[in-house]
Coordinates of C-alpha atoms in Angstrom, one line a residue:
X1 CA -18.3 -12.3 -45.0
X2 CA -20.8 -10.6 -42.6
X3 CA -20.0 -6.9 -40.8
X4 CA -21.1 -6.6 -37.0
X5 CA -21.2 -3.5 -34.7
X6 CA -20.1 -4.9 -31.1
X7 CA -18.1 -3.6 -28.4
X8 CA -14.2 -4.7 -28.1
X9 CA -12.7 -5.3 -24.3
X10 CA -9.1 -5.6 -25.1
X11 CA -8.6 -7.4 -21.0
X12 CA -11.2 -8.6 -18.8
X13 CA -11.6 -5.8 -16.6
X14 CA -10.8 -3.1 -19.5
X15 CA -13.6 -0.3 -20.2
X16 CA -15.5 -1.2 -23.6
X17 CA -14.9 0.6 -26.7
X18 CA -17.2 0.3 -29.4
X19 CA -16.2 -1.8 -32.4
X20 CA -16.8 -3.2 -35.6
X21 CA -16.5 -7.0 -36.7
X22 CA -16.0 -8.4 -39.9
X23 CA -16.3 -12.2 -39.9
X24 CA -14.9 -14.3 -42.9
X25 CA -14.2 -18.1 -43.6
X26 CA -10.6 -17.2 -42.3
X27 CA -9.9 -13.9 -40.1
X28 CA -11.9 -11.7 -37.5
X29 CA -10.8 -8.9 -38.5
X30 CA -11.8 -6.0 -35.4
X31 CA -11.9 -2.1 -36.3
X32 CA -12.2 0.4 -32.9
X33 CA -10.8 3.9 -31.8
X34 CA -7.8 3.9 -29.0
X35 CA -8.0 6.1 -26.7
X36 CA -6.5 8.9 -28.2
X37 CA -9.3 8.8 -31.4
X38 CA -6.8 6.6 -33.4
X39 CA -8.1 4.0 -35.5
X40 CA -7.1 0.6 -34.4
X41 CA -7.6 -2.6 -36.5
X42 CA -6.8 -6.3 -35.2
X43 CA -7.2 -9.4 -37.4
X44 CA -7.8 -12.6 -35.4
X45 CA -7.4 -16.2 -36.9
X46 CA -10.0 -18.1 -36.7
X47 CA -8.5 -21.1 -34.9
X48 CA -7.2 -18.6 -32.2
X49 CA -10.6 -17.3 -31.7
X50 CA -13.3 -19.3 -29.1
X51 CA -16.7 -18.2 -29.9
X52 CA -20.4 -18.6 -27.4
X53 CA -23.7 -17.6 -27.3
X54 CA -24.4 -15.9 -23.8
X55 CA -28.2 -16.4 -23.2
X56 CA -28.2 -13.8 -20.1
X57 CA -26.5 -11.1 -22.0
X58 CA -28.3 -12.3 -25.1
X59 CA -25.1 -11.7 -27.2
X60 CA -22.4 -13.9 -29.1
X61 CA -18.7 -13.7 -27.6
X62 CA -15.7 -14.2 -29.5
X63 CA -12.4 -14.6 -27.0
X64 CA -8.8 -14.3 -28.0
X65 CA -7.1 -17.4 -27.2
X66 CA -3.5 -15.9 -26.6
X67 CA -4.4 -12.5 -24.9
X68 CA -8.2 -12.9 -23.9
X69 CA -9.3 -10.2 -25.4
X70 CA -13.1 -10.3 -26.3
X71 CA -15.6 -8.7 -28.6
X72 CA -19.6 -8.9 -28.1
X73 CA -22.2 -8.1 -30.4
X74 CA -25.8 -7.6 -29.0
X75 CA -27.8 -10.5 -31.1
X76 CA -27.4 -14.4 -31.7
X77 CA -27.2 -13.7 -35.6
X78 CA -22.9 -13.4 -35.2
X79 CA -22.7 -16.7 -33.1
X80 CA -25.0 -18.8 -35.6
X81 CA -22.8 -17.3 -38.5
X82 CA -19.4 -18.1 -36.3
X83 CA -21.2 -21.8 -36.2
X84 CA -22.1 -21.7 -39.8
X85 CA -18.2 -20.9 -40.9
X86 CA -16.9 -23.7 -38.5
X87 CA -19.1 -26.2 -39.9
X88 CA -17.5 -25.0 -43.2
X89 CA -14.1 -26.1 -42.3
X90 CA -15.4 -29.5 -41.5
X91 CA -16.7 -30.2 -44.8
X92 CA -14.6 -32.3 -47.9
X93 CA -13.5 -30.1 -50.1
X94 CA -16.4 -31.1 -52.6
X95 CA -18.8 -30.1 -50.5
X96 CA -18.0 -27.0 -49.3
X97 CA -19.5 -23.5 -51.0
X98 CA -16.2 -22.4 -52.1
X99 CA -13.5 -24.6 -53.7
X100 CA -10.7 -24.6 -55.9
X101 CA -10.1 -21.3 -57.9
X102 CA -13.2 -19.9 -57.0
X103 CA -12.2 -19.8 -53.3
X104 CA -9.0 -18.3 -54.7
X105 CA -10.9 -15.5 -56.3
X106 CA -13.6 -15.3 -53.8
X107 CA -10.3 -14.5 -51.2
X108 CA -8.5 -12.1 -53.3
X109 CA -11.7 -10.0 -53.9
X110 CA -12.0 -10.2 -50.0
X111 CA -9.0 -9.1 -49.2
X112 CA -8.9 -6.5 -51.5
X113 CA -12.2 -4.6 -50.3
X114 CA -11.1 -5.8 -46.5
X115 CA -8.9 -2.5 -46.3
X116 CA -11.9 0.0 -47.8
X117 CA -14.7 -1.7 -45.5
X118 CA -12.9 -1.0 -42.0
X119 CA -11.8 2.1 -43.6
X120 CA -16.0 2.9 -44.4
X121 CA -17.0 1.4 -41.0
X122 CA -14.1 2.6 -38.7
X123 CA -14.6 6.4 -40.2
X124 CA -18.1 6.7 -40.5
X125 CA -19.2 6.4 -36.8
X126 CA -16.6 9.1 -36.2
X127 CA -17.5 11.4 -39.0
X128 CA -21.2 10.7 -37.3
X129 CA -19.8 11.8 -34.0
X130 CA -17.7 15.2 -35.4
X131 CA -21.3 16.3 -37.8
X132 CA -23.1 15.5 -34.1
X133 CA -21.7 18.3 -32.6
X134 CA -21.5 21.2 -35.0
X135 CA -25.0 20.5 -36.3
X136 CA -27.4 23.3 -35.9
X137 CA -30.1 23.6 -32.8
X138 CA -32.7 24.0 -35.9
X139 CA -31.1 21.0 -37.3
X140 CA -31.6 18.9 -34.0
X141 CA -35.0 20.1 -33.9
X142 CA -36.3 19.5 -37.5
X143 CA -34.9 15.5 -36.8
X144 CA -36.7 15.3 -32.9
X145 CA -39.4 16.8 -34.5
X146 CA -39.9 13.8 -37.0
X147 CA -39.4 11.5 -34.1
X148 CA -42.1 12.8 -32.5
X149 CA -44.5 13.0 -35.6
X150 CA -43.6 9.0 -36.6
X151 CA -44.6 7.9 -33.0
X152 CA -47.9 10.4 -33.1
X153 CA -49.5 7.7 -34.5
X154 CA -49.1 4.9 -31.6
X155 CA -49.7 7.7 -28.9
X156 CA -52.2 9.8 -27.1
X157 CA -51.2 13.0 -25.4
X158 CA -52.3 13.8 -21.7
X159 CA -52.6 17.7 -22.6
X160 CA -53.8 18.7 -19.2
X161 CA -50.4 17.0 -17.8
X162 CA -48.5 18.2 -20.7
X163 CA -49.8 21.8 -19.4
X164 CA -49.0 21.1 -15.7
X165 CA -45.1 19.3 -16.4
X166 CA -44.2 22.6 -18.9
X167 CA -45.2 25.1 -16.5
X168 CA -43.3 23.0 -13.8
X169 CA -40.1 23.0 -16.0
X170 CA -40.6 26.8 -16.8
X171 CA -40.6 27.3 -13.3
X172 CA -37.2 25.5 -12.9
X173 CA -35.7 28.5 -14.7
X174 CA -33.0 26.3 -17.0
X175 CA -30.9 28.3 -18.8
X176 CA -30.6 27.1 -22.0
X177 CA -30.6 27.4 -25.9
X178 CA -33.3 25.0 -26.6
X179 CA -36.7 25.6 -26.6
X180 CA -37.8 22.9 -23.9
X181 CA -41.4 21.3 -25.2
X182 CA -42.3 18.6 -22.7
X183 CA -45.1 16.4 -23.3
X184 CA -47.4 13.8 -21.4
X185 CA -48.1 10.6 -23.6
X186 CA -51.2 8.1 -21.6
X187 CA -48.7 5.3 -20.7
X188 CA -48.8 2.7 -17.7
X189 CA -45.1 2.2 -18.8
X190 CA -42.9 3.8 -16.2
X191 CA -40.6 5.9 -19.0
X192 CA -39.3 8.9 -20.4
X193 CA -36.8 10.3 -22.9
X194 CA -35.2 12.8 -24.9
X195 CA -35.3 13.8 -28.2
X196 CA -33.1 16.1 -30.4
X197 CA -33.7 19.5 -30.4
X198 CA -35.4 19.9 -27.0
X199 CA -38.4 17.7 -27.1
X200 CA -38.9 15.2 -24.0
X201 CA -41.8 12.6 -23.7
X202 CA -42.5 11.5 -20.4
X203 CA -44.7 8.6 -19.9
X204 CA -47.7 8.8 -17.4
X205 CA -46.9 5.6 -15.5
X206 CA -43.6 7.3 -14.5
X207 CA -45.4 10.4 -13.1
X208 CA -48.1 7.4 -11.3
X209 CA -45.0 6.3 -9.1
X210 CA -43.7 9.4 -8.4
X211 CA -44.6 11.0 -4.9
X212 CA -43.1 14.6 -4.6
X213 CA -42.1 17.4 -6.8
X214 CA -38.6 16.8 -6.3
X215 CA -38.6 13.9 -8.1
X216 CA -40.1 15.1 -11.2
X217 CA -37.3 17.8 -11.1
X218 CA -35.1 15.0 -11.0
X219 CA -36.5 13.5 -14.2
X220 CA -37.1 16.2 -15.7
X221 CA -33.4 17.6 -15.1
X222 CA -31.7 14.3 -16.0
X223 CA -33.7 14.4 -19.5
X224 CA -32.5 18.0 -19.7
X225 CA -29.2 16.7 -19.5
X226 CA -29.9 14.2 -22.7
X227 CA -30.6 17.2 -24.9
X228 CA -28.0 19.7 -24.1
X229 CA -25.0 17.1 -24.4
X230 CA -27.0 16.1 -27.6
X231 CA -27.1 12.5 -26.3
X232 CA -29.7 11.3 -28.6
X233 CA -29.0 13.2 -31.6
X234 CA -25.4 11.4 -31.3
X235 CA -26.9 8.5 -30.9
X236 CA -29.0 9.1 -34.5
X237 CA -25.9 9.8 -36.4
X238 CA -24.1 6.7 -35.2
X239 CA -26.8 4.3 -35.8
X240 CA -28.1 6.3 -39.4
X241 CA -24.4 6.8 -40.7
X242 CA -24.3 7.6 -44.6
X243 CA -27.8 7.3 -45.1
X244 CA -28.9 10.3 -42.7
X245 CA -26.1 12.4 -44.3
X246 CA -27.1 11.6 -48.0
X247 CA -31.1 12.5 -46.8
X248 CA -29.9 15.7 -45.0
X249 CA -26.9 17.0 -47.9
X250 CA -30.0 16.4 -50.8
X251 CA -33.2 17.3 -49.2
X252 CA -34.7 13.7 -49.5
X253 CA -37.6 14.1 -46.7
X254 CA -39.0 11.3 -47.7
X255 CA -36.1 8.9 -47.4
X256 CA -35.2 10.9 -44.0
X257 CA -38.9 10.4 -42.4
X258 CA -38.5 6.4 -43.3
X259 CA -35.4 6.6 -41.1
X260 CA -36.5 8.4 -38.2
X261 CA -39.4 6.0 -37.8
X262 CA -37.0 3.1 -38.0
X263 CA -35.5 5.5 -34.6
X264 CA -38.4 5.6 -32.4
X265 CA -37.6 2.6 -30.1
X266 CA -33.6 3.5 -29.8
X267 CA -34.3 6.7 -28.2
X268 CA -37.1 5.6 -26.2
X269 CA -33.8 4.3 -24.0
X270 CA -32.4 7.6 -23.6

């Protein structure tokens, strides 16, 4: 049995909802949120399920037979173990990994911790999402502030940009409860992002292709608009879970600066 986080599309055209997957030798067994913040769970046979490997999208696919419903999940890892479990079913029963009792056992135990797993993974991104917005503005910035320390180390600051792009914000006159630090990292890469607590990067290859002011307000404003909807501190406590509450409820800095490094690239998209 393997857990996957994916995204579910219960028709075609539907909007996607984020999901969880468990995949066994028998069921896929599909944990999301309905619309109204319910949880939802589906279990799919695995002879009604079709399963592919989209090279475009780079992601497996697993379609409903009966209602066409689909899940993806962003890697190739689900599709090879989908491949792996069918193979399974092929094999005499002497050969397979489980036979006899110990497939018996092996099924009870599964079915027994099925109903606390969805329960962990269907409640954890949510109690992620709730602790996302009451979380302090000191909290936010103590975590973008160990972002910004763990990539220190793979980048060089353009201070006399950094200088320019503040004043420029400053000048903006944004209204706000953070305290707006803006800097300028020496990058042909045509980026910026947002961290929590009020800290954006912005790339110098970005600023190379712009041509007017107005579009650096533009950047700068849609980045803005990252931190105060607390877009990428959301986005930490989904993809941390347990592990960023456990560092934060018992002080472990160590443990908490091994995660945020393990962040750096995630929020780089934001």
């Amino acid at each position: 049995m393997k857990t996957f986080s994916g995204q579910f599309y219960p028709t075609y055209f539907a909007f996607p909802r984020e999901a969880t997957l468990l995949l066994s030798d028998q069921l896929l067994s599909i944990g999301y949120h309905d619309e109204a913040g319910n949880p939802v769970r589906l279990d799919w046979k695995l002879s009604e399920v079709q399963g592919d490997f989209l090279m475009g999208e780079q992601c497996s696919r697993f379609i409903h037979s009966s209602s066409q419903a689909e899940c993806r999940v962003k890697n190739q890892e689900a599709f090879e173990y989908w491949e792996e479990i069918k193979k399974e079913h092929t094999l005499p029963w002497y050969r397979k990994k489980r036979t006899g009792n110990l497939r018996r056992t092996v099924g009870l135990l599964l079915a027994m911790l099925l109903a606390g797993s969805l329960f962990y993974f269907l409640m954890m991104p949510w109690l992620a999402e709730q602790m996302a917005k009451v979380v302090s503005i000191k909290t936010e910035r103590q975590l973008g502030d160990g972002v910004f320390e763990a990539m220190q180390s793979t980048q060089q600051e353009d201070t006399a940009a950094t200088r320019i792009v503040n004043e420029f914000f400053s000048a903006l006159q944004v209204e706000t409860d953070y305290s707006i630090r803006i800097t300028v990292v020496k990058d042909e890469e045509v980026n910026a992002f947002a961290l929590p607590g009020g800290r954006i990067v912005v790339y110098t290859g970005i600023l190379e292709s712009m041509e007017s002011y107005p579009e650096l307000a533009a950047l700068l404003s849609h980045e803005y608009s990252h931190v105060e909807k607390r877009h990428a501190t959301r986005s930490m406590f989904r993809s941390m879970g347990s592990e960023l509450f456990v560092s934060l409820l018992f002080g472990k800095s160590s443990a908490l600066a091994s995660l945020l490094v393990g962040q750096v690239n995630q929020l780089r998209t934001l």
